[in-house]
Amino acid sequence: NMVDLAEIEREILLFPETLSVKIHTVPDERWGTIVCADVVHEGQETSEKEIRRYLKNRLASYKIPQIRLRPVR
């Protein structure tokens, strides 16, 4: 399936306290490539799992990326 990376970025940016998102693909042995999202987020208590749970209500399951939280600099 083709995944619209801009759609994923838009949805993550709607998550409260998200400052920026960089969406990219990385090689994966099983799937060929997978989508990753580097998320800069202000909320200190927010986890990757929480963002994925939020996205489950907004995107098809195959569109939910691997989330990597990045600190605010």
mmCIF file of N, CA and C in Angstrom:
data_model
loop_
_atom_site.group_PDB
_atom_site.id
_atom_site.type_symbol
_atom_site.label_atom_id
_atom_site.label_comp_id
_atom_site.label_asym_id
_atom_site.label_seq_id
_atom_site.Cartn_x
_atom_site.Cartn_y
_atom_site.Cartn_z
ATOM 1 N N ASN A 1 0.836 -1.200 0.000
ATOM 2 C CA ASN A 1 0.000 0.000 0.000
ATOM 3 C C ASN A 1 0.866 1.244 0.000
ATOM 4 N N MET A 2 0.438 2.206 -0.770
ATOM 5 C CA MET A 2 1.125 3.485 -0.771
ATOM 6 C C MET A 2 0.595 4.306 0.399
ATOM 7 N N VAL A 3 1.498 4.914 1.118
ATOM 8 C CA VAL A 3 1.124 5.698 2.286
ATOM 9 C C VAL A 3 1.436 7.157 2.008
ATOM 10 N N ASP A 4 0.475 8.028 2.267
ATOM 11 C CA ASP A 4 0.654 9.469 2.090
ATOM 12 C C ASP A 4 1.368 10.025 3.318
ATOM 13 N N LEU A 5 2.659 10.302 3.175
ATOM 14 C CA LEU A 5 3.450 10.780 4.310
ATOM 15 C C LEU A 5 2.958 12.127 4.817
ATOM 16 N N ALA A 6 2.461 12.974 3.918
ATOM 17 C CA ALA A 6 1.943 14.285 4.334
ATOM 18 C C ALA A 6 0.709 14.120 5.221
ATOM 19 N N GLU A 7 -0.129 13.132 4.937
ATOM 20 C CA GLU A 7 -1.308 12.873 5.767
ATOM 21 C C GLU A 7 -0.893 12.492 7.190
ATOM 22 N N ILE A 8 0.118 11.633 7.302
ATOM 23 C CA ILE A 8 0.604 11.218 8.614
ATOM 24 C C ILE A 8 1.168 12.419 9.363
ATOM 25 N N GLU A 9 1.949 13.229 8.678
ATOM 26 C CA GLU A 9 2.522 14.426 9.307
ATOM 27 C C GLU A 9 1.432 15.358 9.824
ATOM 28 N N ARG A 10 0.405 15.598 9.010
ATOM 29 C CA ARG A 10 -0.702 16.478 9.432
ATOM 30 C C ARG A 10 -1.370 15.960 10.704
ATOM 31 N N GLU A 11 -1.617 14.666 10.766
ATOM 32 C CA GLU A 11 -2.296 14.100 11.931
ATOM 33 C C GLU A 11 -1.437 14.205 13.190
ATOM 34 N N ILE A 12 -0.149 13.950 13.072
ATOM 35 C CA ILE A 12 0.722 14.058 14.249
ATOM 36 C C ILE A 12 0.818 15.501 14.712
ATOM 37 N N LEU A 13 0.852 16.445 13.780
ATOM 38 C CA LEU A 13 0.925 17.855 14.163
ATOM 39 C C LEU A 13 -0.313 18.313 14.929
ATOM 40 N N LEU A 14 -1.430 17.604 14.780
ATOM 41 C CA LEU A 14 -2.648 17.929 15.522
ATOM 42 C C LEU A 14 -2.598 17.432 16.967
ATOM 43 N N PHE A 15 -1.653 16.541 17.267
ATOM 44 C CA PHE A 15 -1.517 16.036 18.637
ATOM 45 C C PHE A 15 -1.038 17.186 19.527
ATOM 46 N N PRO A 16 -1.687 17.397 20.677
ATOM 47 C CA PRO A 16 -1.339 18.536 21.536
ATOM 48 C C PRO A 16 0.158 18.610 21.877
ATOM 49 N N GLU A 17 0.680 19.822 21.852
ATOM 50 C CA GLU A 17 2.052 20.163 22.215
ATOM 51 C C GLU A 17 3.114 19.647 21.244
ATOM 52 N N THR A 18 2.707 19.191 20.051
ATOM 53 C CA THR A 18 3.682 18.774 19.045
ATOM 54 C C THR A 18 4.226 20.019 18.361
ATOM 55 N N LEU A 19 5.538 20.136 18.325
ATOM 56 C CA LEU A 19 6.187 21.299 17.721
ATOM 57 C C LEU A 19 6.566 21.059 16.267
ATOM 58 N N SER A 20 7.084 19.872 15.969
ATOM 59 C CA SER A 20 7.451 19.568 14.587
ATOM 60 C C SER A 20 7.507 18.061 14.397
ATOM 61 N N VAL A 21 7.424 17.671 13.128
ATOM 62 C CA VAL A 21 7.452 16.255 12.771
ATOM 63 C C VAL A 21 8.288 16.107 11.506
ATOM 64 N N LYS A 22 9.135 15.097 11.479
ATOM 65 C CA LYS A 22 9.856 14.731 10.260
ATOM 66 C C LYS A 22 9.470 13.297 9.947
ATOM 67 N N ILE A 23 8.819 13.090 8.818
ATOM 68 C CA ILE A 23 8.382 11.767 8.394
ATOM 69 C C ILE A 23 9.391 11.246 7.369
ATOM 70 N N HIS A 24 9.799 9.990 7.537
ATOM 71 C CA HIS A 24 10.728 9.385 6.581
ATOM 72 C C HIS A 24 10.531 7.874 6.602
ATOM 73 N N THR A 25 11.111 7.211 5.631
ATOM 74 C CA THR A 25 11.037 5.755 5.582
ATOM 75 C C THR A 25 12.416 5.184 5.878
ATOM 76 N N VAL A 26 12.418 3.991 6.449
ATOM 77 C CA VAL A 26 13.661 3.276 6.737
ATOM 78 C C VAL A 26 13.521 1.837 6.246
ATOM 79 N N PRO A 27 14.632 1.218 5.855
ATOM 80 C CA PRO A 27 14.570 -0.179 5.402
ATOM 81 C C PRO A 27 14.092 -1.100 6.514
ATOM 82 N N ASP A 28 13.342 -2.122 6.117
ATOM 83 C CA ASP A 28 12.834 -3.110 7.060
ATOM 84 C C ASP A 28 12.901 -4.482 6.393
ATOM 85 N N GLU A 29 13.462 -5.456 7.091
ATOM 86 C CA GLU A 29 13.623 -6.793 6.510
ATOM 87 C C GLU A 29 12.294 -7.430 6.142
ATOM 88 N N ARG A 30 11.291 -7.246 6.987
ATOM 89 C CA ARG A 30 9.998 -7.907 6.755
ATOM 90 C C ARG A 30 9.157 -7.198 5.694
ATOM 91 N N TRP A 31 9.070 -5.855 5.775
ATOM 92 C CA TRP A 31 8.148 -5.101 4.934
ATOM 93 C C TRP A 31 8.827 -4.377 3.765
ATOM 94 N N GLY A 32 10.133 -4.385 3.718
ATOM 95 C CA GLY A 32 10.839 -3.623 2.677
ATOM 96 C C GLY A 32 11.220 -2.248 3.208
ATOM 97 N N THR A 33 10.199 -1.460 3.547
ATOM 98 C CA THR A 33 10.409 -0.168 4.212
ATOM 99 C C THR A 33 9.284 0.050 5.212
ATOM 100 N N ILE A 34 9.569 0.846 6.234
ATOM 101 C CA ILE A 34 8.529 1.263 7.174
ATOM 102 C C ILE A 34 8.605 2.770 7.341
ATOM 103 N N VAL A 35 7.500 3.341 7.770
ATOM 104 C CA VAL A 35 7.429 4.780 7.991
ATOM 105 C C VAL A 35 7.815 5.084 9.429
ATOM 106 N N CYS A 36 8.657 6.100 9.596
ATOM 107 C CA CYS A 36 9.061 6.572 10.920
ATOM 108 C C CYS A 36 8.708 8.048 11.036
ATOM 109 N N ALA A 37 8.423 8.471 12.255
ATOM 110 C CA ALA A 37 8.139 9.879 12.525
ATOM 111 C C ALA A 37 9.012 10.329 13.687
ATOM 112 N N ASP A 38 9.873 11.295 13.422
ATOM 113 C CA ASP A 38 10.643 11.938 14.483
ATOM 114 C C ASP A 38 9.813 13.117 14.953
ATOM 115 N N VAL A 39 9.387 13.083 16.209
ATOM 116 C CA VAL A 39 8.442 14.066 16.739
ATOM 117 C C VAL A 39 9.122 14.899 17.826
ATOM 118 N N VAL A 40 9.125 16.223 17.630
ATOM 119 C CA VAL A 40 9.592 17.137 18.669
ATOM 120 C C VAL A 40 8.350 17.592 19.409
ATOM 121 N N HIS A 41 8.340 17.333 20.722
ATOM 122 C CA HIS A 41 7.123 17.486 21.512
ATOM 123 C C HIS A 41 7.448 18.143 22.837
ATOM 124 N N GLU A 42 6.617 19.087 23.262
ATOM 125 C CA GLU A 42 6.846 19.798 24.524
ATOM 126 C C GLU A 42 6.417 19.015 25.763
ATOM 127 N N GLY A 43 5.464 18.129 25.622
ATOM 128 C CA GLY A 43 4.923 17.418 26.780
ATOM 129 C C GLY A 43 5.909 16.416 27.341
ATOM 130 N N GLN A 44 6.382 16.626 28.528
ATOM 131 C CA GLN A 44 7.394 15.753 29.120
ATOM 132 C C GLN A 44 6.837 14.385 29.483
ATOM 133 N N GLU A 45 5.544 14.289 29.688
ATOM 134 C CA GLU A 45 4.940 13.018 30.090
ATOM 135 C C GLU A 45 4.441 12.199 28.897
ATOM 136 N N THR A 46 4.535 12.736 27.700
ATOM 137 C CA THR A 46 4.021 12.049 26.523
ATOM 138 C C THR A 46 4.965 10.927 26.097
ATOM 139 N N SER A 47 4.381 9.806 25.685
ATOM 140 C CA SER A 47 5.182 8.664 25.233
ATOM 141 C C SER A 47 4.862 8.358 23.774
ATOM 142 N N GLU A 48 5.753 7.587 23.166
ATOM 143 C CA GLU A 48 5.510 7.118 21.802
ATOM 144 C C GLU A 48 4.192 6.346 21.742
ATOM 145 N N LYS A 49 3.949 5.539 22.769
ATOM 146 C CA LYS A 49 2.725 4.722 22.824
ATOM 147 C C LYS A 49 1.477 5.604 22.830
ATOM 148 N N GLU A 50 1.516 6.704 23.550
ATOM 149 C CA GLU A 50 0.370 7.613 23.619
ATOM 150 C C GLU A 50 0.071 8.231 22.251
ATOM 151 N N ILE A 51 1.111 8.617 21.527
ATOM 152 C CA ILE A 51 0.907 9.193 20.193
ATOM 153 C C ILE A 51 0.356 8.141 19.251
ATOM 154 N N ARG A 52 0.870 6.924 19.320
ATOM 155 C CA ARG A 52 0.346 5.848 18.464
ATOM 156 C C ARG A 52 -1.130 5.568 18.781
ATOM 157 N N ARG A 53 -1.487 5.568 20.057
ATOM 158 C CA ARG A 53 -2.886 5.356 20.458
ATOM 159 C C ARG A 53 -3.776 6.450 19.869
ATOM 160 N N TYR A 54 -3.311 7.686 19.916
ATOM 161 C CA TYR A 54 -4.039 8.821 19.338
ATOM 162 C C TYR A 54 -4.243 8.607 17.833
ATOM 163 N N LEU A 55 -3.186 8.168 17.156
ATOM 164 C CA LEU A 55 -3.270 7.988 15.704
ATOM 165 C C LEU A 55 -4.198 6.838 15.310
ATOM 166 N N LYS A 56 -4.366 5.836 16.175
ATOM 167 C CA LYS A 56 -5.247 4.707 15.864
ATOM 168 C C LYS A 56 -6.680 5.159 15.619
ATOM 169 N N ASN A 57 -7.076 6.273 16.218
ATOM 170 C CA ASN A 57 -8.425 6.806 16.008
ATOM 171 C C ASN A 57 -8.514 7.701 14.778
ATOM 172 N N ARG A 58 -7.378 7.967 14.131
ATOM 173 C CA ARG A 58 -7.355 8.936 13.035
ATOM 174 C C ARG A 58 -6.833 8.375 11.718
ATOM 175 N N LEU A 59 -6.079 7.276 11.776
ATOM 176 C CA LEU A 59 -5.462 6.708 10.573
ATOM 177 C C LEU A 59 -5.711 5.200 10.511
ATOM 178 N N ALA A 60 -5.671 4.656 9.309
ATOM 179 C CA ALA A 60 -5.712 3.202 9.163
ATOM 180 C C ALA A 60 -4.471 2.615 9.837
ATOM 181 N N SER A 61 -4.594 1.416 10.366
ATOM 182 C CA SER A 61 -3.503 0.835 11.156
ATOM 183 C C SER A 61 -2.196 0.723 10.373
ATOM 184 N N TYR A 62 -2.270 0.446 9.065
ATOM 185 C CA TYR A 62 -1.042 0.311 8.280
ATOM 186 C C TYR A 62 -0.330 1.647 8.059
ATOM 187 N N LYS A 63 -0.986 2.756 8.368
ATOM 188 C CA LYS A 63 -0.383 4.082 8.202
ATOM 189 C C LYS A 63 0.301 4.590 9.470
ATOM 190 N N ILE A 64 0.126 3.903 10.587
ATOM 191 C CA ILE A 64 0.683 4.391 11.852
ATOM 192 C C ILE A 64 2.185 4.129 11.872
ATOM 193 N N PRO A 65 2.977 5.189 11.975
ATOM 194 C CA PRO A 65 4.433 5.027 11.890
ATOM 195 C C PRO A 65 5.068 4.614 13.211
ATOM 196 N N GLN A 66 6.317 4.222 13.108
ATOM 197 C CA GLN A 66 7.150 4.079 14.301
ATOM 198 C C GLN A 66 7.413 5.503 14.786
ATOM 199 N N ILE A 67 7.211 5.759 16.065
ATOM 200 C CA ILE A 67 7.369 7.104 16.630
ATOM 201 C C ILE A 67 8.683 7.174 17.397
ATOM 202 N N ARG A 68 9.442 8.241 17.149
ATOM 203 C CA ARG A 68 10.647 8.507 17.928
ATOM 204 C C ARG A 68 10.540 9.936 18.455
ATOM 205 N N LEU A 69 10.410 10.072 19.755
ATOM 206 C CA LEU A 69 10.324 11.398 20.364
ATOM 207 C C LEU A 69 11.695 12.026 20.443
ATOM 208 N N ARG A 70 11.762 13.305 20.125
ATOM 209 C CA ARG A 70 13.003 14.071 20.175
ATOM 210 C C ARG A 70 12.833 15.205 21.176
ATOM 211 N N PRO A 71 13.862 15.498 21.938
ATOM 212 C CA PRO A 71 13.744 16.585 22.925
ATOM 213 C C PRO A 71 13.666 17.952 22.258
ATOM 214 N N VAL A 72 13.027 18.879 22.965
ATOM 215 C CA VAL A 72 12.992 20.265 22.516
ATOM 216 C C VAL A 72 14.373 20.848 22.752
ATOM 217 N N ARG A 73 14.926 21.510 21.768
ATOM 218 C CA ARG A 73 16.269 22.105 21.941
ATOM 219 C C ARG A 73 16.187 23.578 22.137
#
